[in-house]
């Protein structure tokens, strides 16, 4: 059980500094200096963990009130992260919240007095690559930081060539002009939507710091463009074909000057992909499994990981497919492999498994709807495994809440946008409910 205590540490003369101790699990203990003091250590009440009500302690009310606020803040933060969001709490996360509340250790570059839009945008990326985001309790993942850097570069190019930007200029006229600029440069509609989404995040963060009072970005018109794109999943028969592939006679195949596909690489990529398709893990998680990720409890085996994206702990049952993959390596997961190399191998694997159903893809680029037909294996990527798990589990009748507990989706709305079932498939699943029998 989490427990907060305050203790004093004697300083020079009679004074003493007040320190926070927070125990929140096995071997988890935060020791934190609040920066608050009692002028004479004899005026500290150990049982109440407050300064005594004596005249000589002129700051007693202010200090005691702050200690009460700190107590409530640390418990509220821990409950929100650990209980509500199922995030693995660390001392660094808690220190960040306390530092922010007490305005401690805020050097100029970490807490700028005032930055205009683009300088703040750059600061935001640099700061939250090292410090926990308030929304997740963890620093930006490397992939997220890369997306933000690309978005910053694109907005800066617009700033340098079209319109010099300030907070006040992010209005509805800017919105139209920026979208036209992105369309003219042939970006897809969903990529444009990502630019708007990130810009709204930056505008909101800077607004909360009182750097501006422009709320046009919150208007309905200032929306994130979006279109439904057909992202494939592999059904259980297709996954079985991949599982049964024999690569022993595969001849090495050069993809480019830097990468050659070999039978050993196909084996690793196939097994990593099948782990994802049977656990719902993202590439950042299934590609970093180790023997420590495999646990056994009451005769059953599980994969237990803390996700890279949002620091959630997931415990996932291991089925027969994953067991077979682990048994090939004496209980160890496959070795790590570069993400792009896995993608190269997966397309080769899909072709070898004859997953060649023609797929018609429609996408809006440059404001124009473009359509082309490709073989299904050409669309298989790392992320197809996770999408396949969620969709196949849903079609099998597994309760949505249980799938979400494994996949880490936080809301049903996001989950239902993620799975790939059409109206008929969903109706077929619903028809098996006892209400319709």
Short mmCIF file of C-alpha atoms in Angstrom, two decimals, residues 120-339:
data_model
loop_
_atom_site.label_atom_id
_atom_site.label_comp_id
_atom_site.label_asym_id
_atom_site.label_seq_id
_atom_site.Cartn_x
_atom_site.Cartn_y
_atom_site.Cartn_z
CA UNK A 120 8.18 26.60 -28.22
CA UNK A 121 7.43 23.75 -30.65
CA UNK A 122 11.15 22.89 -30.71
CA UNK A 123 11.45 23.22 -26.92
CA UNK A 124 8.43 20.97 -26.42
CA UNK A 125 10.02 18.12 -28.42
CA UNK A 126 13.41 18.43 -26.73
CA UNK A 127 11.93 18.74 -23.24
CA UNK A 128 9.52 15.80 -23.44
CA UNK A 129 12.03 13.45 -24.96
CA UNK A 130 13.72 13.58 -21.56
CA UNK A 131 10.83 14.39 -19.19
CA UNK A 132 7.48 12.67 -18.60
CA UNK A 133 4.45 13.94 -20.48
CA UNK A 134 1.56 14.85 -18.19
CA UNK A 135 -0.81 12.74 -20.32
CA UNK A 136 1.18 9.49 -20.18
CA UNK A 137 3.53 9.88 -17.23
CA UNK A 138 6.46 8.90 -19.46
CA UNK A 139 8.77 10.69 -21.93
CA UNK A 140 7.97 10.67 -25.66
CA UNK A 141 8.76 7.38 -27.37
CA UNK A 142 11.45 7.67 -30.04
CA UNK A 143 8.90 7.07 -32.80
CA UNK A 144 6.62 9.80 -31.46
CA UNK A 145 9.52 12.23 -31.18
CA UNK A 146 10.47 11.51 -34.80
CA UNK A 147 6.89 12.24 -35.93
CA UNK A 148 6.92 15.53 -34.00
CA UNK A 149 10.30 16.54 -35.47
CA UNK A 150 9.02 15.88 -39.00
CA UNK A 151 5.88 17.92 -38.27
CA UNK A 152 8.01 20.77 -36.88
CA UNK A 153 10.20 20.78 -40.02
CA UNK A 154 7.15 20.92 -42.25
CA UNK A 155 5.58 23.80 -40.33
CA UNK A 156 8.90 25.68 -40.32
CA UNK A 157 9.14 25.28 -44.10
CA UNK A 158 5.65 26.77 -44.39
CA UNK A 159 6.78 29.59 -42.05
CA UNK A 160 9.89 30.28 -44.17
CA UNK A 161 8.18 30.23 -47.56
CA UNK A 162 4.52 31.20 -47.12
CA UNK A 163 3.63 32.94 -43.86
CA UNK A 164 5.66 33.99 -40.83
CA UNK A 165 3.90 32.33 -37.92
CA UNK A 166 3.02 33.55 -34.46
CA UNK A 167 0.43 32.23 -32.02
CA UNK A 168 -2.06 34.90 -33.11
CA UNK A 169 -1.83 33.82 -36.75
CA UNK A 170 -3.02 30.27 -36.05
CA UNK A 171 -6.59 31.05 -37.09
CA UNK A 172 -9.13 29.70 -39.58
CA UNK A 173 -7.50 31.56 -42.49
CA UNK A 174 -4.18 29.92 -41.61
CA UNK A 175 -5.93 26.53 -41.41
CA UNK A 176 -7.21 26.81 -45.00
CA UNK A 177 -3.87 28.09 -46.31
CA UNK A 178 -1.84 25.40 -44.53
CA UNK A 179 -4.12 22.61 -45.80
CA UNK A 180 -3.85 23.95 -49.36
CA UNK A 181 -0.06 24.06 -48.99
CA UNK A 182 0.03 20.43 -47.83
CA UNK A 183 -2.32 19.31 -50.61
CA UNK A 184 -0.17 21.14 -53.18
CA UNK A 185 2.85 19.20 -51.90
CA UNK A 186 0.99 15.92 -52.51
CA UNK A 187 0.70 14.75 -48.90
CA UNK A 188 -1.97 12.18 -48.06
CA UNK A 189 -5.08 13.30 -46.19
CA UNK A 190 -4.23 11.28 -43.08
CA UNK A 191 -0.66 12.63 -43.04
CA UNK A 192 -2.14 16.13 -43.19
CA UNK A 193 -4.42 15.15 -40.31
CA UNK A 194 -1.37 14.20 -38.26
CA UNK A 195 0.13 17.68 -38.84
CA UNK A 196 -3.06 19.37 -37.62
CA UNK A 197 -3.36 17.06 -34.60
CA UNK A 198 0.21 17.78 -33.47
CA UNK A 199 -0.16 21.52 -34.06
CA UNK A 200 -3.29 21.52 -31.88
CA UNK A 201 -1.30 19.72 -29.15
CA UNK A 202 1.44 22.37 -29.31
CA UNK A 203 -1.09 25.22 -29.30
CA UNK A 204 -2.85 23.72 -26.29
CA UNK A 205 0.40 23.17 -24.35
CA UNK A 206 1.54 26.76 -25.00
CA UNK A 207 -1.93 28.10 -24.09
CA UNK A 208 -1.75 26.32 -20.73
CA UNK A 209 1.58 28.06 -20.09
CA UNK A 210 -0.14 31.42 -20.79
CA UNK A 211 2.05 32.10 -23.84
CA UNK A 212 -1.05 33.13 -25.83
CA UNK A 213 -4.82 33.45 -25.56
CA UNK A 214 -5.78 32.43 -29.10
CA UNK A 215 -8.37 29.63 -29.03
CA UNK A 216 -9.21 29.43 -32.74
CA UNK A 217 -7.49 26.04 -32.84
CA UNK A 218 -10.25 24.65 -30.61
CA UNK A 219 -13.04 25.59 -33.01
CA UNK A 220 -14.95 22.84 -34.81
CA UNK A 221 -13.74 24.09 -38.20
CA UNK A 222 -10.10 23.60 -37.14
CA UNK A 223 -10.46 19.82 -37.32
CA UNK A 224 -8.04 17.01 -38.06
CA UNK A 225 -8.66 15.74 -41.64
CA UNK A 226 -9.19 11.99 -41.75
CA UNK A 227 -10.23 9.26 -44.15
CA UNK A 228 -10.79 5.57 -43.54
CA UNK A 229 -7.94 3.64 -45.16
CA UNK A 230 -8.22 -0.08 -45.74
CA UNK A 231 -5.48 -1.63 -43.62
CA UNK A 232 -5.34 -5.39 -44.01
CA UNK A 233 -5.37 -8.10 -41.39
CA UNK A 234 -4.57 -11.80 -41.84
CA UNK A 235 -7.21 -14.35 -40.91
CA UNK A 236 -6.41 -17.53 -39.00
CA UNK A 237 -6.03 -19.60 -42.21
CA UNK A 238 -3.50 -17.13 -43.62
CA UNK A 239 -1.56 -17.09 -40.35
CA UNK A 240 -1.51 -20.90 -40.39
CA UNK A 241 -0.02 -20.85 -43.90
CA UNK A 242 2.75 -18.57 -42.66
CA UNK A 243 3.34 -20.78 -39.61
CA UNK A 244 3.76 -23.88 -41.80
CA UNK A 245 6.24 -22.34 -44.29
CA UNK A 246 9.55 -24.17 -44.73
CA UNK A 247 12.46 -21.89 -45.60
CA UNK A 248 15.16 -24.59 -45.83
CA UNK A 249 15.43 -24.31 -49.65
CA UNK A 250 15.19 -20.52 -49.83
CA UNK A 251 17.95 -18.90 -51.89
CA UNK A 252 19.33 -15.56 -50.59
CA UNK A 253 17.65 -12.58 -52.23
CA UNK A 254 19.09 -9.05 -52.34
CA UNK A 255 16.51 -6.33 -51.68
CA UNK A 256 18.87 -3.38 -51.92
CA UNK A 257 22.58 -2.71 -51.46
CA UNK A 258 22.18 -2.85 -47.68
CA UNK A 259 19.97 -5.89 -47.13
CA UNK A 260 19.88 -9.52 -48.28
CA UNK A 261 16.98 -11.79 -47.28
CA UNK A 262 18.17 -15.19 -46.06
CA UNK A 263 16.32 -18.22 -44.72
CA UNK A 264 17.52 -17.42 -41.19
CA UNK A 265 16.18 -13.86 -41.43
CA UNK A 266 12.88 -15.14 -42.79
CA UNK A 267 12.64 -17.50 -39.82
CA UNK A 268 13.20 -14.72 -37.28
CA UNK A 269 10.84 -12.27 -39.03
CA UNK A 270 8.10 -14.92 -39.36
CA UNK A 271 8.31 -15.87 -35.69
CA UNK A 272 8.36 -12.26 -34.46
CA UNK A 273 5.33 -11.51 -36.63
CA UNK A 274 3.42 -14.57 -35.36
CA UNK A 275 4.12 -13.56 -31.76
CA UNK A 276 2.50 -10.20 -32.55
CA UNK A 277 -0.44 -11.88 -34.31
CA UNK A 278 -1.05 -14.04 -31.23
CA UNK A 279 -0.44 -11.48 -28.50
CA UNK A 280 -1.34 -8.09 -30.03
CA UNK A 281 2.06 -6.62 -29.12
CA UNK A 282 3.41 -3.63 -31.04
CA UNK A 283 6.71 -3.98 -32.90
CA UNK A 284 8.46 -1.88 -30.24
CA UNK A 285 7.45 -4.53 -27.68
CA UNK A 286 7.58 -7.88 -29.52
CA UNK A 287 10.95 -6.90 -30.99
CA UNK A 288 12.47 -6.43 -27.53
CA UNK A 289 11.32 -9.57 -25.74
CA UNK A 290 13.81 -11.53 -23.65
CA UNK A 291 13.73 -14.61 -21.45
CA UNK A 292 12.79 -12.28 -18.56
CA UNK A 293 9.57 -11.43 -20.44
CA UNK A 294 8.33 -15.02 -20.03
CA UNK A 295 6.76 -15.80 -16.65
CA UNK A 296 4.99 -18.88 -15.28
CA UNK A 297 2.21 -18.74 -12.71
CA UNK A 298 0.20 -21.75 -11.46
CA UNK A 299 1.35 -23.89 -14.36
CA UNK A 300 0.46 -21.35 -17.09
CA UNK A 301 2.93 -19.25 -19.08
CA UNK A 302 2.56 -15.56 -19.91
CA UNK A 303 4.39 -12.76 -21.66
CA UNK A 304 4.76 -9.84 -19.25
CA UNK A 305 5.99 -6.50 -20.59
CA UNK A 306 5.87 -2.79 -19.87
CA UNK A 307 4.92 -1.20 -23.19
CA UNK A 308 7.30 1.26 -24.82
CA UNK A 309 4.53 3.53 -26.08
CA UNK A 310 2.64 4.28 -22.87
CA UNK A 311 4.46 2.38 -20.07
CA UNK A 312 1.49 0.08 -19.38
CA UNK A 313 2.15 -3.34 -17.92
CA UNK A 314 0.57 -6.09 -20.03
CA UNK A 315 0.36 -9.76 -19.07
CA UNK A 316 -0.67 -11.93 -22.02
CA UNK A 317 -1.39 -15.69 -22.04
CA UNK A 318 0.91 -17.73 -24.29
CA UNK A 319 -0.94 -19.95 -26.78
CA UNK A 320 0.31 -23.04 -28.64
CA UNK A 321 1.70 -21.04 -31.60
CA UNK A 322 3.85 -18.83 -29.38
CA UNK A 323 4.84 -21.87 -27.31
CA UNK A 324 6.13 -23.60 -30.46
CA UNK A 325 8.18 -20.51 -31.35
CA UNK A 326 9.71 -20.37 -27.86
CA UNK A 327 10.38 -24.12 -27.76
CA UNK A 328 12.51 -23.84 -30.92
CA UNK A 329 14.85 -21.57 -28.96
CA UNK A 330 14.85 -23.38 -25.61
CA UNK A 331 12.20 -21.08 -24.18
CA UNK A 332 13.71 -17.85 -25.51
CA UNK A 333 12.01 -15.35 -27.86
CA UNK A 334 13.52 -14.70 -31.33
CA UNK A 335 16.43 -12.27 -31.63
CA UNK A 336 15.74 -8.62 -32.29
CA UNK A 337 15.60 -7.50 -35.94
CA UNK A 338 15.56 -4.05 -37.56
CA UNK A 339 11.94 -3.01 -38.17
#
